[in-house]
């Protein structure tokens, strides 16, 4: 199998979602950290949108995390991250969009980007109003996940899917900066413990961002 090359940022939830998909499907991947905010000419040739992730794989260059994950699913359908039932597939896509759009806008951009990205990219200091808004909004989202998990084994149904990886990608990045209250929901904590224990998650738990050491519980499977 061809080795993939993923241009990424370690705490980007969009990159993490692709990394989890690649690892779950046992696709060898070389990670290349990209300072995308510098808008390097070579990187802009790979993705004119100037965003990570970008995946070089099998002679093609792929951009946008959702499109990348669906491409990998079509190319390597086993193990499947998309249900076979059309309604379940819709629910999976709906929840992927929930996290990559609504959760990202209301929580990730207000916490991770304010606390970390601004410092890394030299964009200034955190806006305390955004941080407060993010800390308030994440409570609603954890409660929503808890409600889903009261009815299902996994977020989108009875099998693990790309919806679980999308959620775990965002939550793991926020957990790196201690912004997830795992005591708020036992169901969500148990679900995350199951995801966190998968072999596909190992490299995620080894991430280290200079100047931002993770909390002790970050890599602990019995957190």
mmCIF file of C-alpha atoms in Angstrom:
data_model
loop_
_atom_site.group_PDB
_atom_site.id
_atom_site.type_symbol
_atom_site.label_atom_id
_atom_site.label_comp_id
_atom_site.label_asym_id
_atom_site.label_seq_id
_atom_site.Cartn_x
_atom_site.Cartn_y
_atom_site.Cartn_z
ATOM 1 C CA UNK A 1 0.000 0.000 0.000
ATOM 2 C CA UNK A 2 1.220 3.486 -0.885
ATOM 3 C CA UNK A 3 2.365 5.628 2.037
ATOM 4 C CA UNK A 4 0.246 8.732 2.415
ATOM 5 C CA UNK A 5 1.572 12.185 3.304
ATOM 6 C CA UNK A 6 -0.656 14.377 5.434
ATOM 7 C CA UNK A 7 0.050 18.093 5.751
ATOM 8 C CA UNK A 8 -1.447 18.911 9.124
ATOM 9 C CA UNK A 9 -1.474 20.927 12.336
ATOM 10 C CA UNK A 10 -1.292 18.750 15.471
ATOM 11 C CA UNK A 11 -4.295 20.189 17.311
ATOM 12 C CA UNK A 12 -6.492 20.778 14.279
ATOM 13 C CA UNK A 13 -9.662 18.684 14.765
ATOM 14 C CA UNK A 14 -10.083 18.464 10.994
ATOM 15 C CA UNK A 15 -6.602 16.974 10.651
ATOM 16 C CA UNK A 16 -7.222 14.663 13.591
ATOM 17 C CA UNK A 17 -10.375 13.312 11.979
ATOM 18 C CA UNK A 18 -8.402 12.393 8.854
ATOM 19 C CA UNK A 19 -5.570 10.915 10.947
ATOM 20 C CA UNK A 20 -8.059 8.719 12.803
ATOM 21 C CA UNK A 21 -9.616 7.532 9.544
ATOM 22 C CA UNK A 22 -6.217 6.702 8.058
ATOM 23 C CA UNK A 23 -5.122 4.845 11.189
ATOM 24 C CA UNK A 24 -8.396 2.921 11.529
ATOM 25 C CA UNK A 25 -8.000 1.745 7.928
ATOM 26 C CA UNK A 26 -4.330 0.930 8.597
ATOM 27 C CA UNK A 27 -3.035 3.249 5.884
ATOM 28 C CA UNK A 28 0.599 4.199 6.482
ATOM 29 C CA UNK A 29 0.928 7.939 6.727
ATOM 30 C CA UNK A 30 3.812 10.370 7.121
ATOM 31 C CA UNK A 31 2.813 13.495 9.014
ATOM 32 C CA UNK A 32 4.183 16.821 7.782
ATOM 33 C CA UNK A 33 3.484 19.758 10.068
ATOM 34 C CA UNK A 34 2.362 22.736 7.991
ATOM 35 C CA UNK A 35 2.533 26.376 9.128
ATOM 36 C CA UNK A 36 -0.504 27.113 6.965
ATOM 37 C CA UNK A 37 -0.941 30.660 8.298
ATOM 38 C CA UNK A 38 2.308 31.665 6.572
ATOM 39 C CA UNK A 39 0.620 30.937 3.232
ATOM 40 C CA UNK A 40 3.655 29.286 1.688
ATOM 41 C CA UNK A 41 3.495 29.264 -2.111
ATOM 42 C CA UNK A 42 4.109 25.519 -2.408
ATOM 43 C CA UNK A 43 1.356 24.768 0.085
ATOM 44 C CA UNK A 44 -1.084 27.092 -1.693
ATOM 45 C CA UNK A 45 -0.445 25.116 -4.878
ATOM 46 C CA UNK A 46 -1.599 22.002 -3.030
ATOM 47 C CA UNK A 47 -4.673 23.743 -1.621
ATOM 48 C CA UNK A 48 -5.481 27.277 -2.798
ATOM 49 C CA UNK A 49 -7.822 27.610 0.206
ATOM 50 C CA UNK A 50 -4.702 27.651 2.374
ATOM 51 C CA UNK A 51 -6.135 25.204 4.906
ATOM 52 C CA UNK A 52 -5.077 21.925 6.432
ATOM 53 C CA UNK A 53 -5.471 19.003 6.134
ATOM 54 C CA UNK A 54 -4.070 18.209 2.709
ATOM 55 C CA UNK A 55 -3.448 14.568 1.835
ATOM 56 C CA UNK A 56 -1.054 13.362 -0.873
ATOM 57 C CA UNK A 57 -1.979 9.789 -1.636
ATOM 58 C CA UNK A 58 -1.660 7.534 -4.649
ATOM 59 C CA UNK A 59 -0.540 10.304 -6.960
ATOM 60 C CA UNK A 60 -3.365 12.691 -6.097
ATOM 61 C CA UNK A 61 -3.639 15.684 -3.762
ATOM 62 C CA UNK A 62 -6.792 15.884 -1.663
ATOM 63 C CA UNK A 63 -8.189 18.726 0.451
ATOM 64 C CA UNK A 64 -11.116 19.323 2.860
ATOM 65 C CA UNK A 65 -11.394 16.816 5.694
ATOM 66 C CA UNK A 66 -14.930 15.569 5.005
ATOM 67 C CA UNK A 67 -14.153 14.986 1.325
ATOM 68 C CA UNK A 68 -10.873 13.249 2.227
ATOM 69 C CA UNK A 69 -12.599 10.895 4.674
ATOM 70 C CA UNK A 70 -15.315 9.989 2.165
ATOM 71 C CA UNK A 71 -12.655 9.368 -0.501
ATOM 72 C CA UNK A 72 -10.815 7.015 1.856
ATOM 73 C CA UNK A 73 -14.089 5.271 2.665
ATOM 74 C CA UNK A 74 -14.807 4.645 -1.013
ATOM 75 C CA UNK A 75 -11.260 3.495 -1.714
ATOM 76 C CA UNK A 76 -10.944 1.327 1.411
ATOM 77 C CA UNK A 77 -14.470 0.345 2.495
ATOM 78 C CA UNK A 78 -13.211 -1.991 5.240
ATOM 79 C CA UNK A 79 -13.242 -1.362 8.098
ATOM 80 C CA UNK A 80 -16.254 0.758 7.334
ATOM 81 C CA UNK A 81 -16.754 4.149 8.949
ATOM 82 C CA UNK A 82 -20.052 4.757 7.146
ATOM 83 C CA UNK A 83 -23.160 2.646 7.855
ATOM 84 C CA UNK A 84 -24.775 0.656 5.046
ATOM 85 C CA UNK A 85 -28.313 1.899 5.763
ATOM 86 C CA UNK A 86 -29.079 5.179 3.905
ATOM 87 C CA UNK A 87 -30.794 6.752 6.923
ATOM 88 C CA UNK A 88 -27.877 5.844 9.187
ATOM 89 C CA UNK A 89 -25.467 7.260 6.610
ATOM 90 C CA UNK A 90 -27.432 10.499 6.681
ATOM 91 C CA UNK A 91 -27.265 10.578 10.466
ATOM 92 C CA UNK A 92 -23.518 10.021 10.351
ATOM 93 C CA UNK A 93 -23.027 12.852 7.876
ATOM 94 C CA UNK A 94 -25.347 15.085 9.899
ATOM 95 C CA UNK A 95 -23.282 14.605 13.042
ATOM 96 C CA UNK A 96 -19.983 15.068 11.201
ATOM 97 C CA UNK A 97 -21.372 18.377 9.964
ATOM 98 C CA UNK A 98 -22.623 19.194 13.490
ATOM 99 C CA UNK A 99 -19.107 18.994 14.866
ATOM 100 C CA UNK A 100 -17.233 20.467 11.932
ATOM 101 C CA UNK A 101 -19.679 23.370 11.610
ATOM 102 C CA UNK A 102 -21.790 24.108 14.718
ATOM 103 C CA UNK A 103 -19.458 22.734 17.412
ATOM 104 C CA UNK A 104 -16.441 24.227 15.664
ATOM 105 C CA UNK A 105 -18.061 27.655 15.440
ATOM 106 C CA UNK A 106 -19.494 27.690 18.963
ATOM 107 C CA UNK A 107 -16.754 25.886 20.889
ATOM 108 C CA UNK A 108 -13.492 24.970 19.144
ATOM 109 C CA UNK A 109 -12.953 28.390 17.562
ATOM 110 C CA UNK A 110 -13.776 30.078 20.875
ATOM 111 C CA UNK A 111 -11.449 27.966 23.047
ATOM 112 C CA UNK A 112 -8.677 26.252 21.087
ATOM 113 C CA UNK A 113 -8.178 29.084 18.626
ATOM 114 C CA UNK A 114 -8.217 31.763 21.302
ATOM 115 C CA UNK A 115 -5.992 29.923 23.782
ATOM 116 C CA UNK A 116 -3.547 28.280 21.353
ATOM 117 C CA UNK A 117 -3.809 29.342 17.721
ATOM 118 C CA UNK A 118 -3.513 33.062 18.421
ATOM 119 C CA UNK A 119 -0.241 32.554 20.278
ATOM 120 C CA UNK A 120 1.183 30.090 17.752
ATOM 121 C CA UNK A 121 0.340 32.284 14.767
ATOM 122 C CA UNK A 122 1.213 35.588 16.455
ATOM 123 C CA UNK A 123 -2.354 36.849 16.116
ATOM 124 C CA UNK A 124 -2.566 38.458 19.537
ATOM 125 C CA UNK A 125 -4.033 37.614 22.914
ATOM 126 C CA UNK A 126 -7.110 35.541 23.770
ATOM 127 C CA UNK A 127 -10.443 37.359 23.781
ATOM 128 C CA UNK A 128 -11.951 36.565 27.181
ATOM 129 C CA UNK A 129 -15.488 37.050 25.842
ATOM 130 C CA UNK A 130 -14.958 34.316 23.281
ATOM 131 C CA UNK A 131 -13.449 32.005 25.897
ATOM 132 C CA UNK A 132 -16.433 32.494 28.201
ATOM 133 C CA UNK A 133 -18.820 31.864 25.296
ATOM 134 C CA UNK A 134 -16.996 28.662 24.379
ATOM 135 C CA UNK A 135 -16.991 27.354 27.940
ATOM 136 C CA UNK A 136 -20.722 28.005 28.144
ATOM 137 C CA UNK A 137 -21.525 26.431 24.766
ATOM 138 C CA UNK A 138 -19.567 23.218 25.363
ATOM 139 C CA UNK A 139 -21.952 22.344 28.198
ATOM 140 C CA UNK A 140 -24.883 22.254 25.771
ATOM 141 C CA UNK A 141 -22.946 20.079 23.334
ATOM 142 C CA UNK A 142 -21.886 17.581 26.013
ATOM 143 C CA UNK A 143 -25.497 17.361 27.139
ATOM 144 C CA UNK A 144 -26.555 16.712 23.536
ATOM 145 C CA UNK A 145 -23.964 13.935 23.195
ATOM 146 C CA UNK A 146 -25.175 12.466 26.452
ATOM 147 C CA UNK A 147 -28.753 12.451 25.131
ATOM 148 C CA UNK A 148 -27.650 10.679 21.941
ATOM 149 C CA UNK A 149 -25.701 8.065 23.888
ATOM 150 C CA UNK A 150 -28.670 7.300 26.099
ATOM 151 C CA UNK A 151 -30.377 5.939 22.980
ATOM 152 C CA UNK A 152 -27.460 4.443 21.037
ATOM 153 C CA UNK A 153 -24.234 2.546 21.557
ATOM 154 C CA UNK A 154 -22.360 5.070 19.417
ATOM 155 C CA UNK A 155 -23.219 8.589 18.325
ATOM 156 C CA UNK A 156 -24.905 7.757 15.017
ATOM 157 C CA UNK A 157 -26.188 4.260 15.837
ATOM 158 C CA UNK A 158 -25.133 0.816 16.979
ATOM 159 C CA UNK A 159 -21.741 0.881 15.235
ATOM 160 C CA UNK A 160 -18.816 3.236 15.493
ATOM 161 C CA UNK A 161 -18.716 5.614 12.552
ATOM 162 C CA UNK A 162 -17.069 8.715 11.184
ATOM 163 C CA UNK A 163 -19.412 10.712 13.428
ATOM 164 C CA UNK A 164 -17.577 9.351 16.476
ATOM 165 C CA UNK A 165 -14.208 10.252 14.978
ATOM 166 C CA UNK A 166 -15.384 13.785 14.139
ATOM 167 C CA UNK A 167 -16.596 14.318 17.701
ATOM 168 C CA UNK A 168 -13.490 12.749 19.246
ATOM 169 C CA UNK A 169 -11.235 14.869 17.032
ATOM 170 C CA UNK A 170 -12.714 18.093 18.414
ATOM 171 C CA UNK A 171 -12.974 16.894 22.003
ATOM 172 C CA UNK A 172 -9.444 15.481 22.069
ATOM 173 C CA UNK A 173 -8.015 18.799 20.874
ATOM 174 C CA UNK A 174 -9.957 20.594 23.605
ATOM 175 C CA UNK A 175 -8.938 17.977 26.162
ATOM 176 C CA UNK A 176 -5.305 18.806 25.328
ATOM 177 C CA UNK A 177 -5.949 22.240 26.851
ATOM 178 C CA UNK A 178 -8.160 20.902 29.697
ATOM 179 C CA UNK A 179 -11.354 22.477 28.393
ATOM 180 C CA UNK A 180 -13.610 19.405 28.615
ATOM 181 C CA UNK A 181 -15.499 18.727 31.836
ATOM 182 C CA UNK A 182 -15.635 14.933 31.721
ATOM 183 C CA UNK A 183 -17.555 14.837 34.998
ATOM 184 C CA UNK A 184 -20.558 16.464 33.360
ATOM 185 C CA UNK A 185 -21.684 13.210 31.703
ATOM 186 C CA UNK A 186 -20.680 9.644 32.586
ATOM 187 C CA UNK A 187 -22.055 8.453 29.238
ATOM 188 C CA UNK A 188 -19.864 10.855 27.259
ATOM 189 C CA UNK A 189 -16.817 10.024 29.367
ATOM 190 C CA UNK A 190 -17.341 6.268 28.844
ATOM 191 C CA UNK A 191 -17.837 6.794 25.098
ATOM 192 C CA UNK A 192 -14.631 8.848 24.858
ATOM 193 C CA UNK A 193 -12.729 6.228 26.873
ATOM 194 C CA UNK A 194 -13.740 3.607 24.286
ATOM 195 C CA UNK A 195 -12.595 5.816 21.403
ATOM 196 C CA UNK A 196 -9.415 6.818 23.228
ATOM 197 C CA UNK A 197 -8.473 3.159 23.752
ATOM 198 C CA UNK A 198 -8.538 2.285 20.048
ATOM 199 C CA UNK A 199 -5.159 1.666 18.354
ATOM 200 C CA UNK A 200 -6.052 4.400 15.847
ATOM 201 C CA UNK A 201 -5.899 6.936 18.677
ATOM 202 C CA UNK A 202 -2.349 6.194 19.848
ATOM 203 C CA UNK A 203 -0.553 8.794 17.755
ATOM 204 C CA UNK A 204 -3.126 11.433 18.688
ATOM 205 C CA UNK A 205 -2.307 10.877 22.366
ATOM 206 C CA UNK A 206 1.418 11.289 21.632
ATOM 207 C CA UNK A 207 1.029 14.789 20.178
ATOM 208 C CA UNK A 208 3.122 17.504 21.799
ATOM 209 C CA UNK A 209 2.854 21.190 20.952
ATOM 210 C CA UNK A 210 5.883 23.238 22.073
ATOM 211 C CA UNK A 211 4.896 25.707 24.764
ATOM 212 C CA UNK A 212 1.639 23.887 25.458
ATOM 213 C CA UNK A 213 2.219 20.740 27.522
ATOM 214 C CA UNK A 214 -0.872 18.508 27.774
ATOM 215 C CA UNK A 215 -2.464 17.755 31.155
ATOM 216 C CA UNK A 216 -1.533 14.519 32.909
ATOM 217 C CA UNK A 217 -4.873 12.886 32.088
ATOM 218 C CA UNK A 218 -4.634 13.585 28.344
ATOM 219 C CA UNK A 219 -2.916 10.290 27.422
ATOM 220 C CA UNK A 220 -4.332 8.321 30.354
ATOM 221 C CA UNK A 221 -6.718 5.619 29.134
ATOM 222 C CA UNK A 222 -8.220 5.377 32.640
ATOM 223 C CA UNK A 223 -8.787 9.104 33.011
#
